Amino acid sequence: MHLAHYLRLLHRSQTALAEAFREIRRGHPHEPDMYGVCERLAVQCRDQARWLEPFVRRYEPWTSPAQEPERLHQPLFAGTRPGGLGLLRDLHDLYLLVTECDIACAMIAQGALGARDDELLDVVRRCGGELAVQLLWLRTRMRHAAPQALVVAS
Amino acid sequence: MPEPIADHGGRRTPYGPPGGVERLAAALPGRLRDALPAEIGLGSPWPVRVDTFLDEGVTEADVDAWVQNVSATHSSGDALDIGVRDGRIVGVRGRAVDRVNHGRIDPRDRHGPSTAGDGVRLTRPMIRQEGRLAECDWDTAMDTIVRRSKELLGPPGGWGRLGFYTGGRLLLEEHYTLAVIAKAGIATPHVDGSTRVGDATAAAALKASFGADGQPGSYTDVDHCDAIALWGHDMAESRVVWERMLDRRLGPRPPAMIAVDSRDAQVAKEADVHLPVRSGTNIALMNALLHELIAGNRVDAAYVARHTIGFAELCRVVEAYPPKRAAEICAVPAALIEQAAEILGSCERLVSTLLPGFYRSNQATAAACQVNNLHLLRGMLGRPGAGVFQMTGRPAGQHARETGASGDLPGMRNWENPDHVRELAELWNVEPAAIPHWGPPTHAMQIFRYAEQGSIRLLWISAADPVVALPHADRVRRVLESEELFLVVQDLYLTETARLADVVLPAAGWGEKPGTVTGADRTVHLCERAVEPPGEARADLDVFLDYARRMDFRDRDGAPLIAWHDAESAFEAWKACSKGRPCDYTGITYDRLRGAGGIQWPCTPSTGHGAERLYAGGRFATDPGVCQSFGHDLATGAEWGAEYYHAREPRGRAFLHAVDYEPSSEAIGDGRPLYWDPVSKQPIYSVATVPVTPDAATDAEAAELADVRGGAGADGVVPVEVSQRLEEV
C-alpha cells in the first residue's frame, strides 16, 4: 500500500506551491495584480494541504517510510527572477508546480476509488477543481504577458 | 456645495407614477407606440423644470446664442444649452425637451472643465528642449511625435512600444478615432484610460451576467418603479436623477427606498431601510437577500427557468447565508436585512443603481453580479420600472467602453471571437492579424507598469492627469519622468503630468468642439461648438486625425486607414462599426440629435427610436456569436475560454453567478499597507484600482479602503483618501 506516499507527495507539493505563490507575490511587488490573486491562491493551497493531513494519518499505518521511492519529490520552483521575462518564467514554473499537484490529485482520486474511500475522493476532487482554476489563471496571465515580454522588451 | 433642494428655492416637482395603460404603452417598441392614440400619455410624467445658471449681472436677454451641449461633469447625460455672449460662455440652461433631465441641471455644470479664467489655458504646443518646455508651432510638435513613433515602430515588436492613456473629457468620435489609430494603425493593445478606474467593475458585471456591456434600464424606470435600491451608491451625488427619485418620493404612490452604504451618505437619511454594512462584506449581504427571496418563494420561477442559467448552484451557495449569519458578517441587525428582503421580494418594479460602495470593495464584480441576480430572480428587467444601473463615473465612461478606447474591442466586440476580429478587419480593410487580439486590451495600470519597465517607450496621455489622479503619485511621477520614456500630453492646462512631458499639445475643452457623448442610460447627446478654443488649441479629434495623416496609416489597398475628417464623418464611421452589435447607433444622425433630445442606443434606421430598455422578453446577449466575453472566474480573473462557454449553451439566457463570501485576504483594519515599495520605502495603497481582470485586484482595494477608513495606521503609513484621489479634476 503506497497511498500515503502519494498523499505526502501531494501534501508537500501543495505546501511548496503555497510558498511559491507567496514568493512570487513578494518577488514582483510592482505587478499591479499579483498581490491579491497570489495571496488568495496561497491560502487556497495551504487549506488543501490541511484537508489532506487526516488522510495521511489514516493510511500511514499501512505504509513504511523506508519504502518511499527515490526522487519522489522534485523541487520545481527555486525563487523568483526580476523583470517581465522573469515574471513569465516564474509563472511558467508555477504552472508546472500546479500541474504536478493536479496530476497527483488525479492519481490519488484513482487510489481512493480503489480503497473505496469516498471521503478522500471528495477531498481530492475539490482540490482538483480549485487547481483547475489555478491553471486557468496562470495560463491567462502568462498569455497576456508573453507578447510584451518575448517580442517587445529588450 | 449647497443641497440641491435649497438650490432651487423649494421648486420641487412631485409626481406620481403613470397608470397601468401608460405603463403598458411604455413597454411597447417605439414604432408601435407611435401608432397609439394621443390621449394615452406617452411621455414621462416627470414635470419639466428648466434650470438656468447665468454669470452674475447677465440676464437671458443678454445671451447672444444658446448652443446645444451636455453636462461635462458627470455621466448622467444631462442635456443643456450653453449661453454665449461676445464669444464667451456666460451660463447654462437645461434642455426641456431632453428625456434625461427635463430641463434640470446640476449647479456644478455651470463651471465646465474648460471655463477656468483666462490666462491659464494652454494656447500653443510646447516641446522639451535642454530639459525645459518651450513653445513651438504645431508642425514642430507633431513632426517630433511622428518621428519618435516611427523610430519605435521600426524594429520587431514596435507596436508594443507605444501606449495611449485617455480621460473623461474626450468625445465619442475622439475615442473611436484613437481606438482605430491604436488598434489598426499601430496595432497595439495598449489603449486605456482613467474612465476605467470607475467603470471596470460595472462593465465586467454587465458582461458576466448579460453577455454584453450596456445598462439594461432607462431613467424613465424611476417614473414607473415601486421600489428603489441604492447599492453603495450615494445617488444624491448624481443630482438630477436623484431629484427625479425625490420627486417620486414626494408624489402619490411613492417608491420604497433601500440604501446599502457603509458611509453616512445623504441617501441614507432618505431611505426607508439603510443597511450600513461593514466594508468589504457586500457579498454576504447580497447572498442573504437572495436567500430570503428564494426561501420566501419570491422568485419568478418561470422567468428563471426560461431565461437564466445557474439557479441550482445559486440556491446551493446562498443557502448558507440566512440573515442571522450575514448580520454577523456585515455588522447590521438581521431584522434590517429581513426588512430589505421584504421590500425587494414584494415590489413589482424595482430600480437598482450601483456605484463605489460596491465597485471599490472586496469581491466587487461578484457583488455587482448579485444585484443583477436579484433582478433576474424576480424577472425585473426589460420592462417599465424594472431596471439595473451599473453606473459609470465619468462623462466619457460609457462611450469609451463602446468604442474600444478602454478595455474592449470597438463595437463591444469579443477579442476571443475570430468572427468579431474579422468584422473589424473588413470594416477597416486591414489584415485580421494586424489587430491585436491575443489577449484583452492592456489595462491602465499594466500600461504604466510596461512604461516603468521600459518596454513602452512612448506614452500619449490625452485629457487625463494621472500624476494627480492615480494613487501612489510618486511612483507614477517617477515612471513618467524617466529619460527613456517619450511622453506626449494633450490637455487644457499645464497639468502636473504635462509638466513632465516631452511634447505638450493644447486641446479644446467643453463647449469648444463638436461631437457626441453617451450617458449612463445609453442616451446619445450632441455637443455643438459654442465658443472657439483659445489661441492655437485644437479639438482632440483634430489632433488625432493630424497624427494619423502624418503617420500615413494605410489600409491593405493603400488607401488612408482613417477616411474621416471631422466629427460628423467620424460619427458616421463609428456607426458603421456599431452596426449589428448590441450598441447599434445606425439610426442616429447629427441631424436627428440637433435641436432635439438625446436618443438611446440601440437605434436602427428602421425603428427611428432608440430602444428604451434592453433585454425585453428575457433575451440576453449571451449567444456565443454575440457575447462580448466568454467569461472569467470572478475570483481570479482566469478566462474560461470559448470551448467552455459553448458547452454551457447559453442560447440568450443570462448567467446567475454564485459566489461565497470571502473575507479579504488582507488583514482589514490593522493598518498594514498593501505592500511596501522597495525603492521609496512608502506603502503602496492602490496600484490595483483597475484590475487586470475584473476582480483580480478587488481584495487589495478593499483592504486599502478599510485601512483608509479605519484610520488605523502603522508607522509611516499615511492614510490616503483613495476615493477622492481617484476622481480627476
Tab-separated table of C-alpha atoms in Angstrom, chain B residues 239-570:
chain	number	residue	atom	x	y	z
B	239	ARG	CA	-28.141	65.439	-8.702
B	240	VAL	CA	-30.690	65.276	-11.460
B	241	VAL	CA	-31.510	61.562	-11.282
B	242	TRP	CA	-31.694	61.941	-7.514
B	243	GLU	CA	-34.168	64.810	-7.929
B	244	ARG	CA	-36.278	62.551	-10.089
B	245	MET	CA	-36.273	59.976	-7.299
B	246	LEU	CA	-37.063	62.579	-4.629
B	247	ASP	CA	-39.928	63.923	-6.753
B	248	ARG	CA	-41.362	60.424	-6.915
B	249	ARG	CA	-40.936	60.069	-3.163
B	250	LEU	CA	-42.893	63.291	-2.587
B	251	GLY	CA	-45.682	62.407	-5.032
B	252	PRO	CA	-48.555	59.945	-4.801
B	253	ARG	CA	-47.718	56.231	-4.509
B	254	PRO	CA	-44.037	56.832	-3.735
B	255	PRO	CA	-41.491	54.047	-4.209
B	256	ALA	CA	-39.876	52.424	-1.195
B	257	MET	CA	-36.163	53.050	-0.884
B	258	ILE	CA	-33.284	50.894	0.346
B	259	ALA	CA	-29.741	52.215	0.724
B	260	VAL	CA	-26.732	49.984	1.286
B	261	ASP	CA	-23.783	52.133	2.178
B	262	SER	CA	-21.128	51.975	4.830
B	263	ARG	CA	-20.777	55.740	4.663
B	264	ASP	CA	-23.046	58.242	6.285
B	265	ALA	CA	-24.306	59.125	2.839
B	266	GLN	CA	-27.060	61.564	2.051
B	267	VAL	CA	-29.211	58.780	0.625
B	268	ALA	CA	-29.088	57.026	3.993
B	269	LYS	CA	-31.222	59.790	5.511
B	270	GLU	CA	-33.857	59.481	2.818
B	271	ALA	CA	-34.048	55.687	2.629
B	272	ASP	CA	-36.725	53.634	4.368
B	273	VAL	CA	-34.160	50.967	5.126
B	274	HIS	CA	-30.491	51.848	5.480
B	275	LEU	CA	-28.005	48.989	5.708
B	276	PRO	CA	-24.631	50.356	6.853
B	277	VAL	CA	-22.744	47.151	6.112
B	278	ARG	CA	-19.160	46.637	7.176
B	279	SER	CA	-16.755	47.455	4.359
B	280	GLY	CA	-15.987	44.537	2.094
B	281	THR	CA	-18.943	42.343	3.078
B	282	ASN	CA	-21.388	43.158	0.280
B	283	ILE	CA	-21.410	39.570	-0.971
B	284	ALA	CA	-22.601	38.244	2.373
B	285	LEU	CA	-25.457	40.762	2.414
B	286	MET	CA	-26.456	40.032	-1.173
B	287	ASN	CA	-26.387	36.292	-0.557
B	288	ALA	CA	-28.635	36.758	2.478
B	289	LEU	CA	-31.103	38.859	0.479
B	290	LEU	CA	-31.179	36.252	-2.288
B	291	HIS	CA	-31.531	33.559	0.378
B	292	GLU	CA	-34.634	35.317	1.730
B	293	LEU	CA	-36.156	35.695	-1.742
B	294	ILE	CA	-35.644	32.023	-2.528
B	295	ALA	CA	-36.717	30.785	0.914
B	296	GLY	CA	-39.796	33.005	0.828
B	297	ASN	CA	-40.729	31.757	-2.627
B	298	ARG	CA	-40.477	35.256	-4.050
B	299	VAL	CA	-38.724	34.100	-7.212
B	300	ASP	CA	-40.304	34.396	-10.660
B	301	ALA	CA	-39.861	30.680	-11.335
B	302	ALA	CA	-40.991	30.785	-14.968
B	303	TYR	CA	-38.606	33.635	-15.818
B	304	VAL	CA	-35.715	31.922	-14.062
B	305	ALA	CA	-36.372	28.616	-15.811
B	306	ARG	CA	-36.690	30.145	-19.247
B	307	HIS	CA	-34.146	32.944	-19.185
B	308	THR	CA	-31.301	32.075	-16.818
B	309	ILE	CA	-28.539	29.523	-16.227
B	310	GLY	CA	-27.140	28.559	-12.837
B	311	PHE	CA	-30.134	28.702	-10.490
B	312	ALA	CA	-29.397	25.379	-8.762
B	313	GLU	CA	-25.823	26.418	-7.970
B	314	LEU	CA	-27.011	29.832	-6.741
B	315	CYS	CA	-29.508	28.134	-4.408
B	316	ARG	CA	-26.754	25.854	-3.098
B	317	VAL	CA	-24.454	28.784	-2.290
B	318	VAL	CA	-26.953	31.229	-0.782
B	319	GLU	CA	-28.473	28.525	1.379
B	320	ALA	CA	-25.591	29.057	3.765
B	321	TYR	CA	-26.490	32.734	4.267
B	322	PRO	CA	-29.531	33.134	6.453
B	323	PRO	CA	-29.903	36.758	7.595
B	324	LYS	CA	-28.560	35.879	11.019
B	325	ARG	CA	-25.194	34.810	9.576
B	326	ALA	CA	-24.992	37.753	7.205
B	327	ALA	CA	-25.867	40.067	10.106
B	328	GLU	CA	-22.767	38.873	11.938
B	329	ILE	CA	-20.518	39.259	8.911
B	330	CYS	CA	-21.916	42.629	7.829
B	331	ALA	CA	-22.459	44.089	11.310
B	332	VAL	CA	-26.070	45.081	10.670
B	333	PRO	CA	-29.144	43.769	12.505
B	334	ALA	CA	-30.730	40.697	10.912
B	335	ALA	CA	-34.106	42.418	11.187
B	336	LEU	CA	-32.925	45.150	8.826
B	337	ILE	CA	-31.828	42.565	6.275
B	338	GLU	CA	-35.233	40.887	6.566
B	339	GLN	CA	-36.959	44.240	6.151
B	340	ALA	CA	-34.975	44.964	2.996
B	341	ALA	CA	-35.689	41.480	1.672
B	342	GLU	CA	-39.385	42.055	2.305
B	343	ILE	CA	-39.332	45.193	0.137
B	344	LEU	CA	-37.264	43.524	-2.575
B	345	GLY	CA	-39.478	40.451	-2.514
B	346	SER	CA	-42.820	42.212	-2.597
B	347	CYS	CA	-42.174	45.083	-5.020
B	348	GLU	CA	-43.350	44.763	-8.584
B	349	ARG	CA	-40.993	47.166	-10.298
B	350	LEU	CA	-37.515	47.637	-8.889
B	351	VAL	CA	-34.823	50.117	-9.932
B	352	SER	CA	-31.287	49.405	-8.716
B	353	THR	CA	-28.243	51.614	-9.010
B	354	LEU	CA	-24.671	50.782	-8.049
B	355	LEU	CA	-21.535	52.801	-7.510
B	356	PRO	CA	-18.332	52.925	-5.439
B	357	GLY	CA	-19.531	51.207	-2.293
B	358	PHE	CA	-19.848	48.078	-4.394
B	359	TYR	CA	-17.276	48.698	-7.113
B	360	ARG	CA	-14.303	49.589	-4.980
B	361	SER	CA	-14.698	46.882	-2.462
B	362	ASN	CA	-13.865	43.287	-1.706
B	363	GLN	CA	-15.332	40.847	-4.298
B	364	ALA	CA	-16.547	43.783	-6.345
B	365	THR	CA	-17.609	42.157	-9.605
B	366	ALA	CA	-19.180	39.264	-7.776
B	367	ALA	CA	-21.220	41.634	-5.588
B	368	ALA	CA	-22.344	43.672	-8.599
B	369	CYS	CA	-23.392	40.414	-10.271
B	370	GLN	CA	-25.553	39.566	-7.247
B	371	VAL	CA	-27.586	42.723	-7.883
B	372	ASN	CA	-28.051	41.505	-11.452
B	373	ASN	CA	-29.051	38.130	-9.961
B	374	LEU	CA	-31.667	39.788	-7.802
B	375	HIS	CA	-33.280	41.345	-10.867
B	376	LEU	CA	-33.040	38.093	-12.806
B	377	LEU	CA	-34.609	36.054	-9.996
B	378	ARG	CA	-37.524	38.443	-9.821
B	379	GLY	CA	-37.817	38.926	-13.580
B	380	MET	CA	-37.194	42.635	-13.076
B	381	LEU	CA	-35.590	43.591	-16.355
B	382	GLY	CA	-36.657	44.878	-19.731
B	383	ARG	CA	-39.986	46.372	-18.704
B	384	PRO	CA	-41.034	49.810	-17.435
B	385	GLY	CA	-39.961	50.400	-13.865
B	386	ALA	CA	-37.637	47.395	-13.670
B	387	GLY	CA	-34.021	48.211	-14.363
B	388	VAL	CA	-30.433	47.937	-13.168
B	389	PHE	CA	-27.942	50.761	-13.415
B	390	GLN	CA	-24.345	49.700	-13.106
B	391	MET	CA	-23.405	53.372	-13.131
B	392	THR	CA	-20.287	54.952	-14.530
B	393	GLY	CA	-18.364	57.802	-13.033
B	394	ARG	CA	-17.102	59.867	-15.923
B	395	PRO	CA	-18.973	61.620	-18.736
B	396	ALA	CA	-17.000	59.666	-21.325
B	397	GLY	CA	-17.049	56.360	-19.472
B	398	GLN	CA	-19.795	54.670	-21.444
B	399	HIS	CA	-18.681	55.559	-24.948
B	400	ALA	CA	-15.021	54.950	-24.145
B	401	ARG	CA	-16.006	51.356	-23.402
B	402	GLU	CA	-18.135	51.008	-26.530
B	403	THR	CA	-15.618	52.492	-28.959
B	404	GLY	CA	-12.706	50.357	-27.826
B	405	ALA	CA	-10.715	53.049	-26.060
B	406	SER	CA	-10.823	51.309	-22.707
B	407	GLY	CA	-10.741	47.615	-22.220
B	408	ASP	CA	-12.598	46.156	-25.198
B	409	LEU	CA	-12.516	45.946	-28.955
B	410	PRO	CA	-14.596	48.609	-30.755
B	411	GLY	CA	-18.313	47.962	-31.043
B	412	MET	CA	-18.328	45.883	-27.844
B	413	ARG	CA	-16.660	43.024	-29.709
B	414	ASN	CA	-15.133	39.954	-28.150
B	415	TRP	CA	-11.362	39.668	-28.686
B	416	GLU	CA	-11.644	35.897	-28.254
B	417	ASN	CA	-14.117	35.607	-31.118
B	418	PRO	CA	-12.323	35.346	-34.508
B	419	ASP	CA	-15.501	36.417	-36.320
B	420	HIS	CA	-15.597	39.665	-34.372
B	421	VAL	CA	-11.962	40.380	-35.189
B	422	ARG	CA	-12.658	39.588	-38.843
B	423	GLU	CA	-15.587	42.038	-38.843
B	424	LEU	CA	-13.282	44.788	-37.678
B	425	ALA	CA	-10.614	43.805	-40.194
B	426	GLU	CA	-13.156	44.016	-43.004
B	427	LEU	CA	-14.536	47.304	-41.767
B	428	TRP	CA	-11.076	48.863	-41.608
B	429	ASN	CA	-9.804	46.895	-44.620
B	430	VAL	CA	-6.750	45.550	-42.788
B	431	GLU	CA	-5.424	42.033	-42.159
B	432	PRO	CA	-7.077	40.401	-39.123
B	433	ALA	CA	-3.604	39.569	-37.844
B	434	ALA	CA	-2.847	43.300	-37.669
B	435	ILE	CA	-5.486	43.780	-34.969
B	436	PRO	CA	-4.030	42.783	-31.591
B	437	HIS	CA	-6.336	40.076	-30.289
B	438	TRP	CA	-4.044	37.682	-28.481
B	439	GLY	CA	-5.416	38.920	-25.209
B	440	PRO	CA	-7.701	41.594	-23.830
B	441	PRO	CA	-6.651	45.203	-24.364
B	442	THR	CA	-3.985	46.172	-21.850
B	443	HIS	CA	-5.423	47.782	-18.730
B	444	ALA	CA	-4.280	51.143	-17.448
B	445	MET	CA	-2.080	50.003	-14.580
B	446	GLN	CA	-0.336	47.474	-16.798
B	447	ILE	CA	0.376	50.227	-19.324
B	448	PHE	CA	2.117	52.223	-16.606
B	449	ARG	CA	3.913	49.063	-15.487
B	450	TYR	CA	5.246	48.461	-19.009
B	451	ALA	CA	6.366	52.079	-19.140
B	452	GLU	CA	8.074	51.585	-15.773
B	453	GLN	CA	9.860	48.508	-17.071
B	454	GLY	CA	10.902	50.395	-20.190
B	455	SER	CA	9.105	48.313	-22.786
B	456	ILE	CA	6.594	51.092	-23.541
B	457	ARG	CA	8.744	53.951	-24.776
B	458	LEU	CA	6.125	56.416	-26.000
B	459	LEU	CA	3.095	57.189	-23.873
B	460	TRP	CA	0.449	59.584	-25.148
B	461	ILE	CA	-1.817	60.888	-22.404
B	462	SER	CA	-4.861	62.847	-23.503
B	463	ALA	CA	-7.342	64.596	-21.218
B	464	ALA	CA	-6.003	62.938	-18.085
B	465	ASP	CA	-3.689	63.894	-15.256
B	466	PRO	CA	-2.508	60.582	-13.809
B	467	VAL	CA	0.216	62.162	-11.694
B	468	VAL	CA	-2.522	63.789	-9.630
B	469	ALA	CA	-5.364	61.358	-10.143
B	470	LEU	CA	-3.827	57.912	-9.873
B	471	PRO	CA	-2.937	56.507	-6.496
B	472	HIS	CA	0.693	56.426	-5.469
B	473	ALA	CA	1.546	59.605	-7.277
B	474	ASP	CA	5.267	59.437	-6.617
B	475	ARG	CA	5.579	56.151	-8.436
B	476	VAL	CA	3.527	57.379	-11.411
B	477	ARG	CA	5.642	60.527	-11.464
B	478	ARG	CA	8.847	58.502	-11.407
B	479	VAL	CA	7.627	56.439	-14.371
B	480	LEU	CA	6.680	59.496	-16.401
B	481	GLU	CA	9.866	61.369	-15.543
B	482	SER	CA	12.049	58.620	-16.947
B	483	GLU	CA	14.503	59.698	-19.631
B	484	GLU	CA	13.677	56.558	-21.565
B	485	LEU	CA	10.012	57.422	-21.930
B	486	PHE	CA	8.828	59.864	-24.587
B	487	LEU	CA	5.750	61.452	-23.041
B	488	VAL	CA	3.090	63.303	-25.012
B	489	VAL	CA	0.431	65.131	-23.009
B	490	GLN	CA	-2.605	66.674	-24.628
B	491	ASP	CA	-4.650	68.791	-22.270
B	492	LEU	CA	-6.300	72.106	-21.499
B	493	TYR	CA	-3.846	73.191	-18.847
B	494	LEU	CA	-0.229	72.649	-17.954
B	495	THR	CA	-1.150	69.893	-15.530
B	496	GLU	CA	1.254	68.130	-13.203
B	497	THR	CA	1.500	65.403	-15.824
B	498	ALA	CA	2.011	67.884	-18.655
B	499	ARG	CA	4.965	69.398	-16.802
B	500	LEU	CA	6.775	66.075	-17.236
B	501	ALA	CA	6.020	65.782	-20.952
B	502	ASP	CA	8.395	65.877	-23.886
B	503	VAL	CA	5.667	67.365	-26.050
B	504	VAL	CA	2.596	69.232	-24.756
B	505	LEU	CA	-0.371	69.725	-27.084
B	506	PRO	CA	-3.036	72.347	-26.238
B	507	ALA	CA	-6.527	70.898	-26.520
B	508	ALA	CA	-10.002	72.340	-26.883
B	509	GLY	CA	-12.363	71.804	-23.982
B	510	TRP	CA	-16.034	71.589	-23.155
B	511	GLY	CA	-18.124	73.763	-25.461
B	512	GLU	CA	-15.177	74.309	-27.773
B	513	LYS	CA	-15.544	71.252	-30.006
B	514	PRO	CA	-18.337	69.281	-31.646
B	515	GLY	CA	-19.126	65.637	-31.054
B	516	THR	CA	-21.316	63.254	-29.092
B	517	VAL	CA	-21.393	61.863	-25.572
B	518	THR	CA	-23.193	58.707	-24.465
B	519	GLY	CA	-24.650	58.857	-20.976
B	520	ALA	CA	-25.153	56.133	-18.427
B	521	ASP	CA	-28.580	55.059	-19.698
B	522	ARG	CA	-27.308	54.749	-23.302
B	523	THR	CA	-28.625	58.164	-24.311
B	524	VAL	CA	-26.524	59.783	-27.028
B	525	HIS	CA	-26.293	63.582	-26.928
B	526	LEU	CA	-24.884	66.040	-29.407
B	527	CYS	CA	-22.419	68.724	-28.390
B	528	GLU	CA	-22.073	71.685	-30.711
B	529	ARG	CA	-19.181	74.115	-30.633
B	530	ALA	CA	-20.256	77.152	-28.613
B	531	VAL	CA	-17.019	79.089	-28.472
B	532	GLU	CA	-13.604	78.947	-30.126
B	533	PRO	CA	-10.748	77.325	-28.226
B	534	PRO	CA	-8.124	79.794	-27.016
B	535	GLY	CA	-5.040	80.511	-29.088
B	536	GLU	CA	-3.893	77.584	-31.185
B	537	ALA	CA	-5.620	74.953	-29.064
B	538	ARG	CA	-7.264	72.254	-31.180
B	539	ALA	CA	-10.042	69.732	-30.741
B	540	ASP	CA	-8.615	66.372	-29.629
B	541	LEU	CA	-10.163	64.833	-32.728
B	542	ASP	CA	-8.224	67.164	-34.997
B	543	VAL	CA	-5.001	66.273	-33.207
B	544	PHE	CA	-5.593	62.545	-33.670
B	545	LEU	CA	-6.577	62.997	-37.320
B	546	ASP	CA	-3.445	65.072	-37.911
B	547	TYR	CA	-1.298	62.361	-36.321
B	548	ALA	CA	-2.944	59.662	-38.483
B	549	ARG	CA	-2.312	61.720	-41.610
B	550	ARG	CA	1.330	62.402	-40.750
B	551	MET	CA	1.894	58.745	-39.824
B	552	ASP	CA	0.341	57.862	-43.157
B	553	PHE	CA	-1.599	54.857	-41.845
B	554	ARG	CA	-2.880	52.884	-44.822
B	555	ASP	CA	-5.341	50.031	-45.284
B	556	ARG	CA	-4.419	46.948	-47.290
B	557	ASP	CA	-5.338	48.613	-50.598
B	558	GLY	CA	-3.130	51.595	-49.885
B	559	ALA	CA	-5.983	53.979	-49.082
B	560	PRO	CA	-5.849	56.069	-45.904
B	561	LEU	CA	-6.847	53.959	-42.899
B	562	ILE	CA	-8.792	56.858	-41.423
B	563	ALA	CA	-11.024	58.294	-44.105
B	564	TRP	CA	-12.964	60.722	-41.943
B	565	HIS	CA	-12.084	64.346	-41.459
B	566	ASP	CA	-14.423	65.872	-38.875
B	567	ALA	CA	-16.714	64.984	-36.007
B	568	GLU	CA	-19.762	64.149	-38.089
B	569	SER	CA	-17.854	61.919	-40.528
B	570	ALA	CA	-16.149	60.245	-37.555
